[in-house]
Short mmCIF file of C-alpha atoms in Angstrom, two decimals:
data_model
loop_
_atom_site.label_atom_id
_atom_site.label_comp_id
_atom_site.label_asym_id
_atom_site.label_seq_id
_atom_site.Cartn_x
_atom_site.Cartn_y
_atom_site.Cartn_z
CA MET A 58 111.14 1.64 4.50
CA ASN A 59 108.00 -0.38 5.05
CA ILE A 60 105.58 0.73 2.31
CA GLN A 61 102.51 -0.72 3.97
CA GLU A 62 103.27 1.21 7.14
CA PHE A 63 103.87 4.35 5.12
CA ILE A 64 100.51 3.92 3.39
CA GLU A 65 98.62 3.32 6.60
CA THR A 66 100.23 5.75 8.98
CA SER A 67 101.93 8.63 7.16
CA GLY A 68 98.71 10.47 6.21
CA VAL A 69 100.50 11.77 3.10
CA LEU A 70 98.31 9.86 0.63
CA GLU A 71 95.13 11.16 2.28
CA GLU A 72 96.47 14.69 2.02
CA TYR A 73 97.32 14.05 -1.62
CA VAL A 74 93.80 13.02 -2.59
CA MET A 75 92.29 15.81 -0.50
CA GLY A 76 94.40 18.24 -2.49
CA THR A 77 96.08 19.72 0.56
CA LEU A 78 99.69 19.03 -0.41
CA ASN A 79 101.76 21.67 -2.15
CA GLU A 80 102.89 21.14 -5.73
CA GLN A 81 106.28 19.66 -4.90
CA GLU A 82 104.82 17.28 -2.36
CA GLN A 83 102.21 16.23 -4.93
CA GLN A 84 104.92 15.44 -7.43
CA GLY A 85 106.75 13.50 -4.76
CA VAL A 86 103.71 11.34 -4.14
CA GLU A 87 103.26 10.82 -7.90
CA CYS A 88 106.86 9.68 -8.20
CA MET A 89 106.37 7.27 -5.33
CA ALA A 90 103.13 6.00 -6.84
CA GLN A 91 105.00 5.11 -10.03
CA THR A 92 107.64 3.25 -8.06
CA TYR A 93 105.33 1.44 -5.66
CA PRO A 94 102.18 -0.20 -7.09
CA GLU A 95 100.78 -0.48 -3.53
CA ILE A 96 100.76 3.30 -3.29
CA GLN A 97 99.09 3.58 -6.70
CA THR A 98 96.38 1.16 -5.56
CA GLU A 99 95.79 3.00 -2.32
CA LEU A 100 95.53 6.34 -4.12
CA GLN A 101 92.93 4.82 -6.46
CA LYS A 102 90.92 3.55 -3.51
CA LEU A 103 91.01 6.89 -1.76
CA GLN A 104 90.04 8.72 -4.94
CA ILE A 105 87.14 6.38 -5.61
CA SER A 106 85.93 6.82 -2.01
CA LEU A 107 85.98 10.59 -2.32
CA GLU A 108 84.35 10.38 -5.73
CA LYS A 109 81.47 8.40 -4.30
CA TYR A 110 81.28 10.84 -1.43
CA VAL A 111 81.00 13.83 -3.77
CA PHE A 112 78.25 12.06 -5.71
CA LEU A 113 76.19 12.04 -2.52
CA HIS A 114 76.14 15.82 -2.69
CA GLU A 115 74.88 16.02 -6.26
CA ARG A 116 72.80 18.97 -7.38
CA VAL A 117 71.36 19.10 -10.85
CA PRO A 118 72.45 22.36 -12.50
CA PRO A 119 69.92 24.46 -14.42
CA ALA A 120 69.35 23.15 -17.97
CA SER A 121 70.53 26.47 -19.40
CA VAL A 122 74.11 25.66 -18.35
CA LYS A 123 74.43 22.74 -20.74
CA GLU A 124 73.01 24.68 -23.65
CA GLY A 125 75.25 27.67 -23.02
CA LEU A 126 78.25 25.44 -22.57
CA PHE A 127 77.88 23.33 -25.68
CA ALA A 128 77.18 26.44 -27.75
CA GLN A 129 80.74 27.56 -26.92
CA MET A 130 82.35 24.24 -27.73
CA THR A 131 83.43 22.84 -31.08
CA PHE A 132 84.18 19.22 -31.67
CA ALA A 133 86.55 17.21 -33.82
CA ASP A 134 83.73 15.51 -35.69
CA GLU A 135 82.05 18.84 -36.52
CA ASN A 136 84.46 21.67 -37.21
CA GLU A 137 88.13 20.88 -37.75
CA GLU A 138 89.25 24.50 -38.03
CA GLU A 139 88.46 25.34 -34.47
CA SER A 140 89.78 22.39 -32.53
CA PRO A 141 90.54 23.12 -28.90
CA SER A 142 94.28 22.65 -29.42
CA ILE A 143 94.34 25.75 -31.61
CA TYR A 144 92.22 27.48 -29.05
CA ILE A 145 94.77 26.68 -26.38
CA ASP A 146 97.62 27.99 -28.53
CA ASP A 147 95.81 31.28 -29.07
CA GLN A 148 95.20 31.79 -25.42
CA TYR A 149 98.26 29.98 -24.32
CA ASP A 150 99.32 32.42 -21.64
CA THR A 151 96.03 32.75 -19.81
CA ALA A 152 95.09 29.14 -20.19
CA GLU A 153 98.50 28.01 -18.98
CA ALA A 154 98.48 30.43 -16.05
CA GLU A 155 95.09 29.19 -14.95
CA MET A 156 96.06 25.61 -15.29
CA THR A 157 99.30 25.71 -13.33
CA GLU A 158 97.14 25.87 -10.24
CA ALA A 159 94.26 23.85 -11.50
CA TYR A 160 95.73 20.68 -12.74
CA ILE A 161 97.76 17.97 -11.17
CA ALA A 162 98.79 16.06 -14.26
CA PRO A 163 101.62 17.70 -16.20
CA LYS A 164 101.82 17.04 -19.94
CA ALA A 165 103.52 13.78 -20.73
CA LYS A 166 106.28 15.38 -22.75
CA GLN A 167 106.77 18.37 -20.49
CA VAL A 168 110.44 18.99 -19.78
CA PHE A 169 111.15 19.83 -16.17
CA PRO A 170 113.77 22.45 -15.42
CA ILE A 171 116.71 21.03 -13.52
CA TRP A 172 115.66 22.67 -10.25
CA GLY A 173 112.25 21.08 -10.70
CA VAL A 174 113.75 17.65 -11.07
CA ALA A 175 115.98 18.32 -8.10
CA SER A 176 113.08 19.43 -5.96
CA ILE A 177 111.03 16.38 -6.92
CA ALA A 178 113.95 14.20 -6.03
CA ALA A 179 114.26 16.09 -2.75
CA SER A 180 110.55 15.62 -2.01
CA VAL A 181 110.73 11.92 -2.72
CA LEU A 182 113.79 11.63 -0.56
CA LEU A 183 112.02 13.52 2.18
CA LEU A 184 109.01 11.22 1.95
CA VAL A 185 111.18 8.15 1.96
CA ALA A 186 113.19 9.55 4.82
CA THR A 187 110.03 10.38 6.74
CA GLY A 188 108.77 6.84 6.29
CA TRP A 189 112.12 5.46 7.25
CA LEU A 190 112.39 7.69 10.30
CA TYR A 191 108.94 6.65 11.34
CA THR A 192 109.91 2.98 11.24
CA GLN A 193 113.21 3.81 12.84
CA ASN A 194 111.48 5.73 15.60
CA ASP A 195 109.31 2.71 16.38
CA THR A 196 112.31 0.43 16.49
CA LEU A 197 114.11 2.87 18.75
CA ARG A 198 111.10 3.08 21.03
CA GLU A 199 111.07 -0.71 21.35
CA THR A 200 114.81 -0.83 21.91
CA ASN A 201 114.48 1.90 24.48
CA ALA A 202 111.79 0.01 26.40
CA THR A 203 113.92 -3.13 26.35
CA LEU A 204 116.91 -1.18 27.61
CA VAL A 205 114.92 0.37 30.42
CA ASN A 206 113.85 -3.10 31.53
CA GLU A 207 117.38 -4.34 31.32
CA VAL A 208 118.75 -1.41 33.28
CA GLU A 209 116.12 -1.97 35.95
CA ALA A 210 117.04 -5.62 36.12
CA VAL A 211 120.72 -4.78 36.39
CA GLU A 212 120.02 -2.22 39.10
CA VAL A 213 118.00 -4.72 41.11
CA SER A 214 120.62 -7.41 40.80
CA ASN A 215 123.28 -4.84 41.58
CA LEU A 216 121.42 -3.89 44.73
CA LYS A 217 121.23 -7.55 45.72
CA ASP A 218 124.96 -7.94 45.11
CA ALA A 219 125.60 -4.83 47.15
CA ASN A 220 123.51 -6.22 50.03
CA LEU A 221 125.33 -9.49 49.78
CA LEU A 222 128.71 -7.76 49.75
CA ALA A 223 127.69 -5.67 52.74
CA ALA A 224 126.64 -8.84 54.54
CA TYR A 225 130.08 -10.38 53.86
CA ALA A 226 131.89 -7.16 54.68
CA ASN A 227 130.09 -6.49 57.95
CA PRO A 228 132.61 -7.42 60.69
CA ALA A 229 129.73 -8.10 63.09
CA ASN A 230 128.53 -10.95 60.92
CA LYS A 231 129.57 -14.48 61.68
CA ILE A 232 129.49 -16.42 58.45
CA VAL A 233 128.45 -20.05 58.59
CA THR A 234 128.49 -22.17 55.47
CA LEU A 235 125.95 -24.98 55.36
CA LYS A 236 127.08 -27.86 53.21
CA GLY A 237 125.01 -30.37 51.28
CA LEU A 238 124.21 -33.66 52.96
CA ASP A 239 123.87 -37.03 51.20
CA ILE A 240 120.35 -36.21 50.00
CA ALA A 241 121.72 -33.39 47.80
CA LYS A 242 125.46 -33.08 47.98
CA GLU A 243 125.70 -30.06 45.68
CA SER A 244 123.60 -27.92 48.02
CA SER A 245 125.09 -24.92 49.72
CA VAL A 246 123.70 -22.11 51.86
CA THR A 247 125.52 -19.22 53.55
CA ILE A 248 124.31 -17.89 56.92
CA PHE A 249 125.09 -14.35 58.09
CA TRP A 250 124.65 -14.18 61.82
CA ASN A 251 125.00 -10.71 63.27
CA GLN A 252 126.75 -11.15 66.62
CA ASN A 253 125.63 -7.72 67.85
CA ASN A 254 121.86 -8.16 67.50
CA ASN A 255 121.58 -11.90 66.64
CA GLN A 256 119.78 -11.10 63.35
CA VAL A 257 120.21 -13.85 60.77
CA ALA A 258 120.15 -13.62 57.01
CA LEU A 259 120.84 -16.37 54.54
CA LYS A 260 121.78 -16.72 50.94
CA VAL A 261 120.92 -19.91 49.09
CA ASN A 262 123.82 -20.72 46.79
CA ASN A 263 122.30 -23.96 45.64
CA LEU A 264 119.26 -25.94 46.71
CA PRO A 265 116.89 -28.10 44.65
CA GLN A 266 113.65 -26.22 43.80
CA PRO A 267 110.96 -27.50 46.21
CA ALA A 268 107.53 -28.73 45.03
CA ALA A 269 104.65 -26.24 45.20
CA ASP A 270 103.38 -27.62 48.53
CA GLU A 271 106.83 -27.80 50.12
CA GLN A 272 109.12 -25.24 51.71
CA TYR A 273 112.57 -25.25 53.22
CA GLN A 274 112.84 -24.44 56.92
CA LEU A 275 115.87 -23.18 58.84
CA TRP A 276 116.72 -24.59 62.24
CA THR A 277 119.31 -23.93 64.92
CA ILE A 278 120.50 -26.68 67.24
CA VAL A 279 120.58 -25.26 70.74
CA ASP A 280 121.56 -27.61 73.56
CA GLY A 281 120.90 -30.58 71.28
CA ASN A 282 117.33 -29.42 70.43
CA PRO A 283 116.13 -28.00 67.09
CA VAL A 284 114.79 -24.45 67.25
CA ASP A 285 112.64 -23.05 64.41
CA MET A 286 114.27 -20.12 62.58
CA GLY A 287 111.54 -19.62 59.97
CA VAL A 288 110.63 -20.92 56.56
CA ILE A 289 112.44 -19.92 53.40
CA ASP A 290 110.50 -18.32 50.57
CA ASN A 291 110.46 -20.66 47.55
CA ASN A 292 111.52 -17.75 45.42
CA PHE A 293 114.92 -17.77 47.06
CA GLN A 294 117.25 -17.46 44.08
CA GLU A 295 119.79 -14.64 44.22
CA LYS A 296 118.27 -13.16 47.36
CA LEU A 297 119.52 -12.33 50.78
CA LEU A 298 116.70 -13.55 53.03
CA ALA A 299 116.09 -12.30 56.55
CA MET A 300 115.29 -15.09 59.05
CA LYS A 301 114.31 -15.11 62.73
CA ALA A 302 116.83 -13.87 65.28
CA VAL A 303 118.99 -16.42 67.08
CA GLU A 304 118.14 -17.20 70.69
CA GLY A 305 120.57 -18.92 72.98
CA SER A 306 123.88 -20.37 71.76
CA PRO A 307 123.37 -22.53 68.72
CA ALA A 308 125.90 -25.24 67.93
CA ALA A 309 124.78 -25.59 64.31
CA PHE A 310 122.39 -24.40 61.55
CA ALA A 311 120.43 -26.83 59.38
CA ILE A 312 117.76 -26.74 56.69
CA THR A 313 115.06 -29.35 56.13
CA LEU A 314 112.36 -29.67 53.53
CA GLU A 315 108.88 -29.42 55.09
CA LYS A 316 105.27 -28.93 54.12
CA THR A 317 104.46 -25.34 53.14
CA GLY A 318 104.38 -23.14 56.23
CA GLY A 319 106.90 -25.26 58.09
CA SER A 320 106.71 -27.84 60.90
CA PRO A 321 107.10 -27.63 64.67
CA THR A 322 109.89 -30.21 64.51
CA PRO A 323 112.28 -30.92 61.63
CA THR A 324 111.85 -33.94 59.39
CA LEU A 325 115.38 -35.26 59.79
CA GLU A 326 115.25 -37.54 56.70
CA GLU A 327 114.68 -34.42 54.65
CA MET A 328 117.66 -32.46 55.92
CA TYR A 329 119.48 -30.91 52.95
CA VAL A 330 122.27 -28.83 54.45
CA MET A 331 123.99 -28.37 57.80
CA GLY A 332 126.85 -26.29 59.15
CA GLU A 333 128.47 -26.17 62.56
CA VAL A 334 129.05 -22.78 64.14
CA MET B 219 71.48 11.90 -14.91
CA ALA B 220 72.52 10.28 -18.19
CA THR B 221 70.42 11.19 -21.20
CA LYS B 222 72.46 9.14 -23.68
CA THR B 223 72.40 5.40 -23.73
CA THR B 224 76.07 5.15 -24.72
CA LYS B 225 78.02 3.75 -21.81
CA TYR B 226 81.73 4.30 -21.59
CA SER B 227 84.35 2.65 -19.48
CA GLU B 228 86.68 5.20 -17.89
CA GLU B 229 89.40 4.38 -20.49
CA GLU B 230 87.04 4.66 -23.45
CA LEU B 231 85.63 7.89 -22.12
CA ILE B 232 89.07 9.44 -21.69
CA ALA B 233 90.16 8.33 -25.14
CA SER B 234 87.02 9.79 -26.73
CA LEU B 235 87.36 13.02 -24.77
CA LYS B 236 90.94 13.35 -25.91
CA ARG B 237 89.73 12.88 -29.49
CA ASN B 238 87.33 15.80 -28.77
CA GLN B 239 84.15 13.88 -29.57
CA ARG B 240 80.85 15.55 -28.79
CA ASP B 241 79.17 12.36 -27.50
CA ALA B 242 81.91 11.88 -24.95
CA PHE B 243 81.59 15.43 -23.64
CA GLU B 244 77.83 15.12 -23.46
CA TYR B 245 78.23 11.90 -21.54
CA LEU B 246 80.72 13.59 -19.25
CA TYR B 247 78.37 16.49 -18.64
CA ASP B 248 75.32 14.32 -18.10
CA ASN B 249 77.09 12.08 -15.63
CA TYR B 250 79.34 14.43 -13.76
CA SER B 251 77.83 17.91 -13.86
CA ALA B 252 75.53 17.34 -10.86
CA ALA B 253 78.41 16.10 -8.72
CA LEU B 254 80.61 19.05 -9.68
CA PHE B 255 77.73 21.48 -9.32
CA GLY B 256 77.05 20.14 -5.82
CA SER B 257 80.60 21.04 -4.93
CA VAL B 258 80.51 24.47 -6.65
CA CYS B 259 77.37 25.35 -4.67
CA ARG B 260 79.28 24.69 -1.48
CA TYR B 261 81.77 27.36 -2.42
CA ILE B 262 79.36 29.87 -3.86
CA PRO B 263 75.87 29.88 -2.42
CA ASP B 264 74.61 32.13 -5.24
CA GLU B 265 72.97 29.68 -7.64
CA GLU B 266 73.26 31.88 -10.71
CA LYS B 267 76.94 32.53 -10.11
CA SER B 268 77.47 28.82 -9.44
CA ALA B 269 75.88 27.97 -12.76
CA ASP B 270 78.25 30.39 -14.54
CA LEU B 271 81.19 28.84 -12.77
CA LEU B 272 80.12 25.32 -13.69
CA GLN B 273 80.13 26.40 -17.32
CA GLU B 274 83.60 27.88 -16.90
CA ILE B 275 84.80 24.67 -15.26
CA PHE B 276 83.53 22.48 -18.07
CA LEU B 277 85.16 24.76 -20.62
CA LYS B 278 88.46 24.34 -18.79
CA ILE B 279 87.98 20.59 -18.78
CA TRP B 280 87.30 20.64 -22.51
CA LYS B 281 90.29 22.87 -23.29
CA ASN B 282 92.71 20.98 -21.08
CA ILE B 283 91.64 17.38 -21.50
CA GLY B 284 94.78 16.85 -23.62
CA LYS B 285 96.89 17.50 -20.54
CA TYR B 286 95.04 15.02 -18.37
CA ASP B 287 97.28 12.05 -17.59
CA SER B 288 95.36 9.04 -16.30
CA SER B 289 98.48 7.56 -14.72
CA LYS B 290 98.48 10.48 -12.29
CA GLY B 291 94.97 10.02 -10.98
CA ARG B 292 91.35 9.43 -11.84
CA LEU B 293 89.49 11.69 -14.27
CA PHE B 294 87.02 12.76 -11.62
CA THR B 295 89.79 13.71 -9.20
CA TRP B 296 91.34 15.86 -11.92
CA MET B 297 87.99 17.52 -12.59
CA MET B 298 87.48 18.12 -8.87
CA ASN B 299 90.88 19.83 -8.74
CA ILE B 300 89.88 22.13 -11.58
CA THR B 301 86.59 22.79 -9.80
CA ARG B 302 88.29 23.57 -6.53
CA ASN B 303 90.85 25.89 -8.07
CA THR B 304 88.31 27.73 -10.21
CA CYS B 305 86.08 28.32 -7.19
CA ILE B 306 88.95 29.42 -4.96
CA ASP B 307 90.14 31.81 -7.66
CA LEU B 308 86.73 33.42 -7.82
CA LEU B 309 86.46 33.65 -4.05
CA ARG B 310 89.86 35.35 -3.99
CA LYS B 311 88.94 37.75 -6.76
CA GLU B 312 85.65 38.71 -5.19
CA LYS B 313 86.79 38.54 -1.62
CA GLY B 314 84.12 39.00 1.01
CA LYS B 315 81.28 38.84 -1.49
CA TYR B 316 80.41 35.21 -0.95
CA HIS B 317 81.55 34.86 2.59
CA VAL B 318 79.22 32.59 4.48
CA ASP B 319 79.71 31.29 7.96
CA VAL B 320 80.77 27.66 7.92
CA GLN B 321 77.87 26.26 9.90
CA ASP B 322 75.30 28.41 8.08
CA ASN B 323 76.69 27.31 4.77
CA ILE B 324 76.39 23.65 5.57
CA ILE B 325 72.81 23.94 6.75
CA GLN B 326 71.83 26.23 3.92
CA VAL B 327 73.33 24.08 1.21
CA ASP B 328 71.93 20.87 2.59
CA ALA B 329 68.51 22.47 2.74
CA LYS B 330 68.84 23.50 -0.88
CA THR B 331 69.56 19.99 -2.06
CA HIS B 332 66.05 19.72 -3.40
CA HIS B 333 66.36 17.32 -6.30
CA GLN B 334 65.38 13.75 -5.68
CA PRO B 335 68.44 11.53 -5.53
CA ASN B 336 68.03 8.07 -7.04
CA VAL B 337 67.60 4.99 -4.90
CA SER B 338 71.20 3.90 -4.73
CA VAL B 339 72.18 7.37 -3.62
CA MET B 340 69.59 7.15 -0.85
CA ASP B 341 71.14 3.92 0.36
CA LEU B 342 74.54 5.53 0.37
CA ARG B 343 73.16 8.47 2.29
CA GLU B 344 72.15 6.08 5.03
CA ILE B 345 75.65 4.75 5.04
CA LEU B 346 76.92 8.27 5.39
CA GLU B 347 74.85 8.93 8.47
CA LYS B 348 77.34 6.70 10.17
CA LEU B 349 80.14 9.14 9.50
CA ARG B 350 80.69 11.07 12.72
CA PRO B 351 79.54 14.71 12.32
CA GLU B 352 82.80 16.16 13.61
CA ARG B 353 84.65 14.22 10.90
CA LYS B 354 82.13 14.88 8.15
CA VAL B 355 82.26 18.61 8.72
CA LEU B 356 86.02 18.58 8.18
CA LEU B 357 85.79 16.44 5.08
CA ASP B 358 83.21 18.83 3.65
CA LEU B 359 85.12 21.99 4.52
CA VAL B 360 88.36 20.75 3.04
CA TYR B 361 87.24 18.63 0.12
CA LEU B 362 83.98 20.22 -0.94
CA GLN B 363 84.62 23.80 0.09
CA GLY B 364 88.31 24.15 -0.53
CA TYR B 365 89.37 25.20 2.95
CA THR B 366 92.98 24.51 3.80
CA GLN B 367 93.33 22.17 6.76
CA GLU B 368 94.64 25.12 8.78
CA GLU B 369 91.60 27.26 7.94
CA ALA B 370 89.22 24.42 8.74
CA ALA B 371 90.92 23.77 12.08
CA GLU B 372 90.74 27.47 12.89
CA GLN B 373 87.06 27.70 11.95
CA LEU B 374 86.19 24.79 14.18
CA ALA B 375 88.59 25.94 16.91
CA ILE B 376 90.41 22.63 17.10
CA PRO B 377 94.15 21.89 16.88
CA LEU B 378 95.50 21.29 13.37
CA GLY B 379 96.70 17.82 14.34
CA THR B 380 93.20 16.87 15.44
CA ALA B 381 91.76 18.16 12.16
CA LYS B 382 94.28 16.16 10.14
CA SER B 383 93.68 12.95 12.03
CA ARG B 384 89.89 13.34 11.81
CA ILE B 385 90.16 13.71 8.03
CA ARG B 386 92.34 10.63 7.85
CA VAL B 387 89.90 8.58 9.89
CA ALA B 388 86.97 9.89 7.81
CA LEU B 389 88.71 8.73 4.63
CA LYS B 390 89.41 5.32 6.12
CA GLU B 391 85.74 5.08 7.05
CA LEU B 392 84.62 6.11 3.57
CA LYS B 393 86.80 3.36 2.12
CA ILE B 394 85.05 0.85 4.36
CA TYR B 395 81.50 2.16 3.83
CA PHE B 396 81.88 2.27 0.07
CA GLU B 397 83.71 -1.04 0.15
CA VAL B 398 86.42 0.30 -2.12
#
């Protein structure tokens, strides 16, 4: 359990100093305070704050109170026979009954009955467990958020794979593989050309990432002339990209690197991949 | 405030109180009675009855000082607990007799605070103005007037959770204002 977090967020210490905890909970906090100096320090701070707050609401009592009070009191340095300890013994029952509610500090040598000790232990355990659960809950929340993101990512990639599979599986599709030319031999692009409606989609398997002001452009070669098939989004990884529909009877597909937005005619020196139909 | 020149540290004071020395109890009374009386008056608006109760409270403090354990909390906190419990006991015994509406009580008691606080207290009062009224009212009800958090929430017609969090924030603010 993170003690600092417990101090700042549990609210238990505030309830303790406000006097709103029940007796067992109070004892639990006292046990914790003896184990953790940070808790002791925080309790002191809270108590001093409240003390100062109460002093803002001071009202001077009538002078008669002090006189009446001290007339009823006897002191060690004045009259030994009537020390307050004897007084307490005489009125033990009433005094004790009153004090069970009134005071928070049990006598140092007081022996707790076994159930008392057990209940204190239970309270402390509960507090510790609450603190731990709180931390745990936070961790779980984080983990949960991470998992949600991961699941979303997996779903998206799954969808892409599904699209890709569908593209391969579709019997109407003619698949043309464009292979890397000398400029980048490792390059590879797959074209899916739907023979029914001439729609074209492509999947970049491997192409060097273009500069910010450059873009790849797809071409068909129809009757020996290049025909523009559209530019390829630079964010092409792992995607099935829809291109323009084929017109006429292309002999080959090719991709060149052009300025962003594409060119009316291909820059042949910058041709990366080509595949014959 | 203090009529004696003797100045005690908290440890010295506690030790002398436990030895049942008159000077220590006089010092205690002179320095703390107004603070405790301010709280008693919040419970019981009847000044005469409050004065009787204050006497009863100090007698309890005197009789039970031997049981006070400084490792479990500050002396003043212990005295405030005795004050709270004595007042609540009386209110229970004489149920209905001292019932005062929450809002009335606050206004009434504040209006009755007629003694002149010293300068440092005035400064602190200014600091306190910063405490948001909806938080202050809860702090007062629960700490100075002995309401349970449930009762205070009910009185103010707000959810218990809201009451609890306002009290927590108020305490955090007090810590900052008083630079504890």
